[in-house]
Coordinates of C-alpha atoms and ligand atoms in Angstrom, one line a residue:
M1 CA 11.7 6.8 -9.3
K2 CA 8.1 6.7 -8.3
I3 CA 6.3 3.4 -8.2
L4 CA 2.7 2.7 -7.3
L5 CA 2.1 -0.9 -6.4
A6 CA -1.5 -1.9 -6.9
A7 CA -2.5 -5.2 -5.2
S8 CA -5.6 -6.8 -3.7
E9 CA -3.8 -7.8 -0.5
A10 CA -0.7 -6.7 1.5
V11 CA 0.8 -7.6 4.9
P12 CA 0.1 -6.5 7.6
F13 CA -3.3 -5.1 6.5
I14 CA -4.9 -8.1 4.8
K15 CA -3.7 -11.5 3.7
S16 CA -5.1 -14.6 2.1
G17 CA -1.9 -15.9 0.5
G18 CA 1.6 -15.3 -0.7
L19 CA 0.7 -12.2 -2.7
A20 CA 0.2 -10.3 0.5
D21 CA 3.7 -11.1 1.7
V22 CA 5.1 -10.0 -1.6
A23 CA 3.2 -6.7 -1.7
G24 CA 4.1 -5.8 1.9
S25 CA 7.8 -6.7 1.6
L26 CA 8.6 -5.6 -1.9
S27 CA 7.3 -2.1 -1.2
K28 CA 9.3 -1.8 1.9
A29 CA 12.5 -3.1 0.3
I30 CA 12.2 -0.7 -2.6
R31 CA 11.5 2.2 -0.2
N32 CA 14.6 1.1 1.8
R33 CA 16.6 1.6 -1.3
S34 CA 15.5 5.3 -1.4
Q35 CA 12.9 5.0 -4.1
A36 CA 9.4 6.2 -3.7
C37 CA 7.1 3.2 -3.6
R38 CA 3.5 3.5 -2.4
V39 CA 0.8 0.8 -2.3
V40 CA -2.9 0.9 -3.1
L41 CA -5.4 -1.6 -1.7
P42 CA -9.2 -2.0 -1.4
L43 CA -10.5 -1.0 2.1
Y44 CA -11.9 -4.4 3.0
G45 CA -14.3 -4.9 5.9
D46 CA -11.8 -7.5 7.2
I47 CA -9.1 -4.9 7.9
S48 CA -8.8 -4.7 11.7
D49 CA -9.9 -1.6 13.6
E50 CA -6.4 -1.4 15.0
L51 CA -4.9 -1.0 11.5
R52 CA -7.7 1.4 10.5
A53 CA -7.0 3.7 13.4
G54 CA -4.1 5.5 11.7
M55 CA -5.9 6.1 8.4
K56 CA -7.2 9.5 7.3
E57 CA -9.4 10.4 4.4
I58 CA -7.7 12.5 1.8
A59 CA -10.1 12.4 -1.2
R60 CA -13.5 11.5 -2.6
F61 CA -14.6 11.1 -6.1
Q62 CA -16.9 9.1 -8.4
V63 CA -15.9 6.1 -10.6
Q64 CA -17.6 5.3 -13.8
L65 CA -18.3 1.6 -14.6
A66 CA -20.3 1.5 -17.8
W67 CA -23.7 3.0 -16.7
R68 CA -22.8 3.0 -13.0
N69 CA -21.4 6.0 -11.2
Q70 CA -19.9 4.7 -7.9
Y71 CA -18.5 6.5 -4.8
C72 CA -14.9 6.1 -3.9
G73 CA -13.1 7.4 -0.9
V74 CA -9.3 7.4 -0.5
L75 CA -7.8 6.9 2.9
E76 CA -4.1 7.0 3.6
T77 CA -1.7 5.8 6.2
T78 CA 2.0 5.0 6.6
H79 CA 3.4 1.7 7.7
K80 CA 7.1 1.2 8.3
G81 CA 7.8 4.2 6.1
V82 CA 5.6 3.1 3.2
K83 CA 2.6 5.1 2.3
Y84 CA -0.6 3.1 1.7
Y85 CA -3.8 4.2 0.0
F86 CA -7.0 2.4 0.7
L87 CA -9.9 2.7 -1.7
D88 CA -13.2 2.8 0.1
N89 CA -16.6 1.7 -1.2
E90 CA -18.6 -0.2 1.4
Y91 CA -21.0 -1.7 -1.2
Y92 CA -18.0 -3.5 -2.8
F93 CA -15.6 -4.2 0.0
K94 CA -17.4 -4.1 3.4
R95 CA -17.9 -7.9 3.5
R96 CA -16.4 -10.9 5.2
G97 CA -13.7 -12.4 3.0
L98 CA -11.8 -11.1 0.0
Y99 CA -12.8 -13.0 -3.1
G100 CA -15.3 -15.5 -4.3
F101 CA -18.4 -13.2 -4.5
F102 CA -20.9 -13.2 -7.4
D103 CA -19.9 -9.7 -8.4
D104 CA -16.0 -10.1 -8.3
A105 CA -15.9 -8.9 -11.9
E106 CA -17.5 -5.6 -10.9
R107 CA -15.6 -5.2 -7.6
F108 CA -12.2 -5.5 -9.1
A109 CA -13.1 -3.5 -12.3
F110 CA -14.1 -0.8 -9.8
F111 CA -10.8 -1.1 -7.9
S112 CA -8.7 -1.0 -11.1
R113 CA -10.5 2.0 -12.5
A114 CA -10.5 3.8 -9.1
V115 CA -6.7 3.4 -8.9
L116 CA -6.3 5.4 -12.1
E117 CA -9.0 7.9 -11.2
M118 CA -7.3 8.5 -7.8
L119 CA -4.3 10.0 -9.5
H120 CA -6.3 13.1 -10.3
H121 CA -6.8 13.5 -6.5
I122 CA -3.5 12.7 -4.7
D123 CA -0.1 14.4 -4.5
F124 CA 1.8 11.4 -6.1
E125 CA 2.4 11.0 -9.8
P126 CA 3.7 7.5 -10.3
E127 CA 6.0 6.8 -13.3
I128 CA 5.2 3.1 -13.1
I129 CA 2.2 1.3 -11.8
H130 CA 3.1 -2.2 -10.8
C131 CA 0.0 -4.5 -11.0
N132 CA -0.4 -7.9 -9.5
D133 CA -2.7 -10.7 -10.6
W134 CA -6.2 -10.6 -12.1
Q135 CA -7.6 -8.3 -9.5
T136 CA -5.5 -5.4 -10.8
A137 CA -5.1 -6.7 -14.4
L138 CA -7.5 -4.2 -15.9
I139 CA -5.3 -1.2 -14.9
P140 CA -3.1 -1.4 -18.0
A141 CA -6.2 -1.8 -20.3
Y142 CA -8.2 1.0 -18.6
L143 CA -5.1 3.2 -18.8
D144 CA -4.9 2.8 -22.6
V145 CA -8.6 2.9 -23.2
F146 CA -9.6 5.9 -21.1
Y147 CA -6.7 7.7 -19.5
R148 CA -3.8 8.4 -21.9
V149 CA -5.4 11.7 -22.8
S150 CA -4.7 13.0 -19.3
E151 CA -1.4 14.7 -18.6
K152 CA -1.0 12.8 -15.3
H153 CA -1.4 9.4 -17.0
R154 CA 0.1 10.0 -20.4
D155 CA 3.6 8.6 -19.7
I156 CA 2.9 6.0 -17.1
K157 CA 4.5 2.6 -17.7
T158 CA 2.9 -0.6 -16.4
V159 CA 4.4 -3.8 -15.0
F160 CA 2.2 -6.8 -14.5
T161 CA 3.2 -9.7 -12.2
I162 CA 1.6 -13.1 -12.5
H163 CA 1.6 -14.6 -9.0
N164 CA -0.6 -17.5 -10.0
I165 CA -2.0 -18.1 -13.5
Q166 CA -4.7 -20.4 -12.4
Y167 CA -6.8 -17.4 -11.3
Q168 CA -7.3 -15.2 -14.4
G169 CA -10.5 -13.3 -13.7
T170 CA -12.6 -15.0 -16.3
F171 CA -16.2 -13.9 -16.7
G172 CA -19.0 -13.9 -19.3
L173 CA -18.6 -11.6 -22.3
Q174 CA -21.5 -9.4 -21.2
V175 CA -19.1 -8.0 -18.5
I176 CA -17.1 -6.1 -21.2
E177 CA -19.9 -3.8 -22.1
D178 CA -22.1 -3.9 -19.0
I179 CA -19.4 -3.5 -16.4
L180 CA -16.1 -2.4 -18.0
G181 CA -17.9 0.0 -20.3
F182 CA -15.2 -0.6 -23.0
P183 CA -16.1 1.0 -26.4
E184 CA -16.5 -1.4 -29.3
G185 CA -13.0 -0.9 -30.7
A186 CA -11.4 -1.8 -27.4
Q187 CA -13.4 -4.9 -26.5
G188 CA -10.9 -7.3 -28.1
M189 CA -8.4 -6.3 -25.4
V190 CA -10.2 -8.3 -22.8
E191 CA -11.8 -11.0 -24.9
Y192 CA -10.2 -14.4 -24.9
E193 CA -11.6 -17.6 -26.3
G194 CA -15.2 -16.6 -25.9
N195 CA -14.8 -15.1 -22.4
C196 CA -13.9 -11.9 -20.8
N197 CA -10.4 -12.5 -19.3
Y198 CA -8.8 -9.8 -17.2
M199 CA -5.4 -11.3 -17.0
K200 CA -5.2 -11.6 -20.8
A201 CA -5.8 -7.9 -21.0
A202 CA -2.8 -7.2 -18.7
I203 CA -0.5 -9.6 -20.5
E204 CA -1.2 -7.8 -23.8
Q205 CA -1.2 -4.2 -22.6
C206 CA 1.5 -4.1 -20.0
D207 CA 5.0 -2.8 -20.8
V208 CA 6.8 -5.5 -18.8
L209 CA 5.5 -8.9 -17.7
T210 CA 7.0 -10.7 -14.7
T211 CA 6.3 -13.7 -12.7
V212 CA 7.6 -14.9 -9.4
S213 CA 10.4 -17.3 -10.3
P214 CA 12.6 -18.0 -13.3
T215 CA 11.5 -21.6 -13.5
Y216 CA 7.8 -20.6 -13.5
A217 CA 8.5 -18.0 -16.3
Q218 CA 9.7 -20.9 -18.4
E219 CA 6.9 -23.3 -17.3
L220 CA 4.3 -20.7 -18.4
M221 CA 5.2 -21.3 -22.0
D222 CA 3.9 -24.9 -21.6
P223 CA 0.1 -25.6 -22.0
W224 CA 0.2 -27.9 -18.9
F225 CA 1.1 -24.9 -16.6
A226 CA -0.5 -22.0 -18.4
H227 CA -4.2 -22.7 -18.0
G228 CA -5.0 -21.8 -21.6
L229 CA -2.8 -18.7 -21.9
H230 CA 0.4 -20.4 -23.3
T231 CA -0.1 -19.2 -26.9
L232 CA -0.4 -15.6 -25.8
L233 CA 2.5 -15.9 -23.3
Q234 CA 4.7 -17.4 -26.0
E235 CA 3.9 -14.4 -28.2
K236 CA 4.8 -12.0 -25.3
R237 CA 7.9 -14.0 -24.2
H238 CA 10.1 -11.0 -25.2
K239 CA 8.7 -8.9 -22.3
M240 CA 8.6 -11.7 -19.7
R241 CA 11.0 -11.9 -16.7
G242 CA 11.0 -14.3 -13.8
I243 CA 12.1 -12.8 -10.4
L244 CA 12.2 -15.0 -7.4
N245 CA 10.3 -13.6 -4.4
G246 CA 11.9 -13.2 -1.1
I247 CA 10.7 -13.2 2.5
D248 CA 10.9 -10.5 5.2
Q249 CA 13.9 -11.8 7.1
K250 CA 13.3 -9.5 10.0
L251 CA 9.7 -10.6 10.4
Y252 CA 10.8 -14.3 10.0
D253 CA 13.7 -14.5 12.3
P254 CA 13.9 -17.4 14.8
A255 CA 16.3 -15.5 17.0
T256 CA 13.8 -12.7 17.7
D257 CA 10.3 -13.9 16.6
P258 CA 8.0 -13.3 19.6
R259 CA 5.5 -15.8 18.2
L260 CA 7.8 -18.8 19.0
T261 CA 7.8 -20.8 22.2
K262 CA 11.5 -20.3 22.4
N263 CA 13.9 -18.4 20.2
Y264 CA 17.0 -20.0 18.7
T265 CA 19.8 -19.6 16.2
A266 CA 21.7 -21.8 13.8
N267 CA 24.5 -22.2 16.3
D268 CA 22.2 -23.1 19.2
L269 CA 19.2 -25.1 18.1
S270 CA 18.1 -26.0 21.7
G271 CA 15.2 -23.5 21.4
K272 CA 13.9 -25.4 18.4
A273 CA 13.7 -28.6 20.4
A274 CA 11.5 -26.7 22.9
C275 CA 9.3 -25.4 20.0
K276 CA 8.9 -29.0 18.8
R277 CA 7.9 -30.3 22.2
A278 CA 5.4 -27.4 22.7
L279 CA 3.9 -28.0 19.3
Q280 CA 3.6 -31.8 20.0
E281 CA 1.7 -31.0 23.2
E282 CA -0.5 -28.4 21.5
M283 CA -1.5 -30.7 18.6
G284 CA -2.1 -33.7 20.9
L285 CA 1.0 -35.7 19.8
K286 CA 3.2 -37.8 21.9
T287 CA 6.2 -35.7 23.0
H288 CA 8.9 -38.0 21.5
S289 CA 11.9 -36.0 20.5
N290 CA 13.2 -38.8 18.3
A291 CA 10.1 -39.1 16.1
L292 CA 10.5 -37.1 12.9
L293 CA 7.8 -34.5 12.9
I294 CA 6.6 -33.6 9.4
G295 CA 4.5 -30.4 8.9
M296 CA 2.4 -28.7 6.2
V297 CA 0.9 -25.2 6.2
T298 CA -1.0 -24.8 3.0
R299 CA -4.2 -23.9 1.2
L300 CA -5.9 -27.2 0.7
V301 CA -6.1 -27.0 -3.1
D302 CA -5.3 -29.3 -5.9
H303 CA -2.0 -27.9 -7.1
K304 CA -0.4 -28.2 -3.7
G305 CA 0.2 -31.9 -4.4
L306 CA -2.2 -33.1 -1.7
D307 CA -3.3 -36.1 -3.8
L308 CA 0.2 -37.4 -3.4
V309 CA 0.1 -37.0 0.3
Q310 CA -3.3 -38.7 0.4
Y311 CA -2.1 -41.6 -1.7
A312 CA 1.1 -42.2 0.3
F313 CA -0.1 -41.3 3.8
S314 CA -0.3 -44.7 5.3
R315 CA 3.1 -45.7 3.9
M316 CA 4.6 -42.5 5.2
M317 CA 3.2 -43.2 8.7
E318 CA 4.7 -46.7 8.6
R319 CA 8.1 -45.1 9.1
G320 CA 7.1 -44.0 12.6
V321 CA 6.9 -40.3 11.8
Q322 CA 4.5 -37.8 13.2
F323 CA 2.5 -35.3 11.1
V324 CA 0.8 -32.0 11.6
L325 CA -1.2 -29.9 9.1
L326 CA -2.6 -26.4 9.2
G327 CA -4.8 -25.5 6.2
S328 CA -8.2 -24.9 4.7
G329 CA -9.7 -25.2 1.3
D330 CA -11.4 -28.1 -0.6
W331 CA -13.7 -30.1 1.6
Q332 CA -12.4 -33.4 0.2
F333 CA -9.0 -32.7 1.5
E334 CA -10.3 -31.2 4.8
R335 CA -12.2 -34.4 5.4
F336 CA -9.3 -36.6 4.5
F337 CA -6.9 -34.9 6.9
R338 CA -9.5 -34.8 9.7
E339 CA -9.9 -38.6 9.3
T340 CA -6.1 -39.2 9.6
A341 CA -6.1 -37.5 13.0
D342 CA -8.7 -40.2 14.1
L343 CA -6.7 -43.0 12.5
Y344 CA -3.4 -42.1 14.1
P345 CA -4.1 -40.8 17.6
G346 CA -1.1 -39.2 19.2
R347 CA 0.8 -39.2 15.9
V348 CA -1.2 -36.9 13.7
G349 CA -2.5 -33.4 14.5
I350 CA -4.8 -31.5 12.1
H351 CA -6.0 -27.9 12.4
I352 CA -8.4 -26.8 9.7
G353 CA -8.5 -23.0 9.4
F354 CA -6.3 -20.0 8.8
D355 CA -4.1 -19.2 11.8
E356 CA -0.9 -17.2 11.3
A357 CA 0.3 -17.6 14.9
L358 CA -0.1 -21.4 14.7
S359 CA 1.7 -21.4 11.3
M360 CA 4.7 -19.9 13.0
R361 CA 4.7 -22.5 15.8
I362 CA 4.6 -25.2 13.0
Y363 CA 7.4 -23.7 11.0
S364 CA 9.6 -23.6 14.1
G365 CA 8.4 -26.8 15.7
V366 CA 8.5 -29.4 12.9
D367 CA 11.6 -31.1 11.5
L368 CA 10.5 -31.5 7.9
F369 CA 8.2 -29.3 5.9
L370 CA 6.4 -31.1 3.1
M371 CA 5.5 -29.2 -0.1
P372 CA 5.0 -31.6 -3.0
S373 CA 3.3 -29.1 -5.3
R374 CA 2.1 -30.1 -8.7
S375 CA 2.9 -26.4 -9.7
E376 CA 4.2 -23.6 -7.5
P377 CA 4.8 -20.2 -9.0
C378 CA 7.2 -19.3 -6.2
G379 CA 6.2 -20.5 -2.8
L380 CA 7.1 -18.8 0.4
A381 CA 6.4 -21.5 2.8
Q382 CA 9.6 -23.5 1.9
M383 CA 11.7 -20.3 2.4
I384 CA 10.1 -19.6 5.8
S385 CA 10.6 -23.2 6.9
M386 CA 14.3 -23.1 5.9
R387 CA 14.7 -19.8 7.8
Y388 CA 13.5 -21.7 10.9
G389 CA 15.9 -24.6 10.4
T390 CA 13.1 -26.9 9.2
L391 CA 14.1 -28.9 6.1
P392 CA 11.8 -28.8 3.1
V393 CA 10.8 -31.8 1.0
V394 CA 9.6 -30.3 -2.3
R395 CA 8.9 -31.3 -5.8
S396 CA 11.2 -29.4 -8.1
T397 CA 8.8 -27.1 -9.9
G398 CA 8.5 -23.3 -10.2
G399 CA 10.0 -21.4 -7.3
L400 CA 10.6 -24.6 -5.4
N401 CA 13.1 -25.5 -8.1
D402 CA 14.8 -22.1 -7.8
S403 CA 15.1 -22.1 -4.0
V404 CA 15.6 -25.7 -2.8
R405 CA 18.7 -27.8 -3.7
D406 CA 18.9 -31.4 -2.7
F407 CA 21.5 -32.4 -0.1
G408 CA 22.7 -35.0 -2.6
G409 CA 24.3 -32.2 -4.7
E410 CA 26.3 -29.1 -4.0
E411 CA 25.2 -26.5 -1.4
G412 CA 22.1 -28.6 -0.5
N413 CA 19.5 -27.0 1.7
G414 CA 16.6 -29.5 1.4
Y415 CA 15.2 -32.6 -0.2
T416 CA 13.8 -32.6 -3.7
F417 CA 12.1 -35.0 -6.2
L418 CA 11.3 -34.3 -9.8
T419 CA 8.5 -36.5 -11.1
Y420 CA 5.0 -35.9 -9.8
N421 CA 4.7 -39.3 -8.3
A422 CA 3.8 -40.5 -4.8
D423 CA 6.5 -43.1 -4.7
D424 CA 9.2 -40.6 -5.6
M425 CA 7.9 -38.3 -2.8
L426 CA 7.9 -41.2 -0.3
D427 CA 11.5 -42.2 -1.3
T428 CA 12.5 -38.6 -0.6
I429 CA 10.8 -38.6 2.8
Y430 CA 12.5 -41.9 3.6
R431 CA 15.9 -40.3 2.7
A432 CA 15.1 -37.5 5.1
C433 CA 14.2 -40.1 7.8
D434 CA 17.5 -41.8 7.3
D435 CA 19.4 -38.5 7.8
F436 CA 17.2 -37.6 10.8
A437 CA 18.6 -40.7 12.5
D438 CA 22.0 -39.0 12.6
P439 CA 21.5 -36.0 14.9
A440 CA 24.9 -34.4 14.0
L441 CA 24.1 -34.6 10.2
W442 CA 20.6 -33.3 10.8
A443 CA 21.9 -30.3 12.8
E444 CA 24.4 -29.6 10.0
H445 CA 21.6 -29.7 7.4
S446 CA 19.4 -27.4 9.5
K447 CA 22.3 -25.0 9.8
A448 CA 22.8 -25.0 6.0
A449 CA 19.2 -24.2 5.4
M450 CA 19.2 -21.4 8.0
G451 CA 22.3 -19.9 6.3
C452 CA 20.5 -19.4 3.0
D453 CA 19.6 -15.8 2.1
F454 CA 16.0 -15.5 1.0
G455 CA 15.8 -11.8 1.9
W456 CA 14.2 -9.2 -0.4
G457 CA 17.5 -7.6 -1.1
R458 CA 18.3 -9.5 -4.3
S459 CA 14.7 -9.5 -5.6
A460 CA 14.3 -5.8 -4.9
M461 CA 17.5 -5.0 -6.8
E462 CA 16.1 -7.0 -9.8
Y463 CA 12.8 -5.1 -9.7
L464 CA 14.7 -1.8 -9.5
S465 CA 16.8 -2.6 -12.4
L466 CA 13.7 -3.6 -14.4
Y467 CA 12.0 -0.3 -13.4
T468 CA 15.1 1.6 -14.4
S469 CA 15.4 0.1 -17.8
L470 CA 11.7 0.6 -18.4
L471 CA 11.9 4.3 -17.6
Q472 CA 14.9 4.7 -19.9
E473 CA 12.8 3.5 -22.8
K474 CA 10.9 6.8 -22.7
Ligands
ADP1 P1 0.2 -19.6 -1.9 O1 0.4 -18.2 -2.1 O2 0.0 -20.4 -3.1 O3 -0.9 -19.9 -0.9 P2 2.9 -19.5 -0.7 O4 3.7 -20.6 -0.1 O5 3.4 -18.6 -1.7 O6 1.5 -20.3 -1.2 O7 2.3 -18.6 0.5 C1 1.5 -19.1 1.4 C2 1.6 -18.2 2.6 O8 0.3 -18.3 3.4 C3 2.6 -18.6 3.6 O9 3.1 -17.4 4.3 C4 1.9 -19.5 4.5 O10 2.5 -19.6 5.8 C5 0.5 -18.8 4.6 N1 -0.6 -19.8 4.9 C6 -1.1 -20.7 4.0 N2 -2.1 -21.4 4.6 C7 -2.2 -20.9 5.9 C8 -3.0 -21.2 7.0 N3 -4.0 -22.1 6.9 N4 -2.9 -20.5 8.1 C9 -1.9 -19.6 8.2 N5 -1.0 -19.2 7.2 C10 -1.2 -19.9 6.1

C-alpha cells in the first residue's frame, strides 16, 4: 500500500497545533506496520536550519495557478524511517509564521496543486493521497478537474480528514477563476453559499471523509458544531468515519523524557513531585506540595472554553488552588490571564507564548489539567496530561468524550462534566480538590490515567483498514 500524506504541518519539522502531531505520528505508525507512507509539506521559512541540513533537492517544475506560472522545488529527507517531501517556493513560504497572510488562498492553492504536479517528477506513485484540513482540501478537486487524464493520477483515491471544521479556507468568489483557474463547469465544486470554500470541495470530492474522533463525527451533523457545513455533511454521512487520534507514546514518556526535571513512572511518582516543585519555582508560585496545582496549555481561542475559566476564576481560586497557564491567542484572553497573575501573586503563573519545553514541564508538574472546551475535535493535550499522571478535567465533547471517563463510573481516568456551564465546571474541579485531599486515592487515580493506552497503534490500524477497503473498491 502506498500512501502520500499531505499536510500543512508535521512534527518535528513545523508545528502550530495538534495537526502536526497527527501527521508526524500517523505516518510513522503506518510505516512501522510495513506500509509505504510518505509525507509532503510546504518548505516554510520557520523550519530550522538543523532540520534543513539533511534535505536534498530532487526536482524542479512549474505550477500553473490560473494565469500564474510559479516555480516549485522539491526537497526530500528521511526522518525516523519516513520520507518527507518539502515543496519550495520562497515567495509563498519564506515568511515568519504559517497562516494568516493576505494571500493564504493562493499559497495553499499552490501547495495543493504542486503536490499533484510533483507526482510527475518523483519515484513514488501513491495509491491514496490523504489530505488534512483546508490547506490541502483542494487536492481532491484539482485531481478531478485537471489530473485524471494522467496515467499516474488516474486511479488515485483520496481521503480527507477534518481536524477542525472552524477553519474552512473560505474566500471571495473571485478566487475560483483568478487563483484556482477552474473552468466554468467545475466552479460549483468550490462554491458554497456565495463564497469559495476549499473544505467544501474536499468533502464533496474525496472518496472517504474522516474526522478525528467518533463523537466529533456525530457532532458535525449538528449545525451548532458544523460552522455552516452540516447540510453537506449530512448528505455525505455515508462516507464519514471518526477515528480517535493517538499520541506518540515514545516521545511522551515520563520515564525517559529528557525535557522533565525528573523522570518517573506510575509505580514511583516521586519524580512527579520534584517536577511540581521545580515548576512552582519557575512560575513564581509558593512551593507548597499540598496546594492543588491546576494547569492549562492551550491556544487562547474561543472554543477552548476560556470564558468558563474567566467567569469562574475567582471562585476556583477560593479553594486555595494554584494555577499556571501557557498559551497565546486572542488578546482579550491574554490580558485577562496576565491580570490574574497580578491579582494572585505566588498562586498564579502565566506565560503568554508558544514554548514546547515549558509545556512539557507543565504537563509533568501540575496535578490537574483543565480543558473545558466548548468543542474539541479530538484534543491531544488531555491524552498527554494523562500520560504524565496529571488528571484531566474536561467537558465531554468530541474527542474529550471519547478519551476521558469520569472517576465516578467504570474505568475512570479523569473528571468530566457535560453541560457548557461554569458552575458545572467548578463543581467538577471541587470534586477533584476533594480527591486530592486523599493522597492515596490521588496516586491511585494518577496510576489509572497513566495506564491508559493512547498510542497510535489502534488509530493506525483503523486508518490501515480504511485504506485497505478503499483500495479494494477499485
Ligand atoms: P489544538 O490542535 O486545537 O490546538 P490539541 O489539544 O489537539 O489542540 O493540540 C494542541 C497541541 O499543541 C498540544 O500538543 C499542546 O501541548 C500544544 N500547544 C498548544 N499551545 C501551546 C503553547 N502555547 N506552547 C506549547 N505547546 C502548545
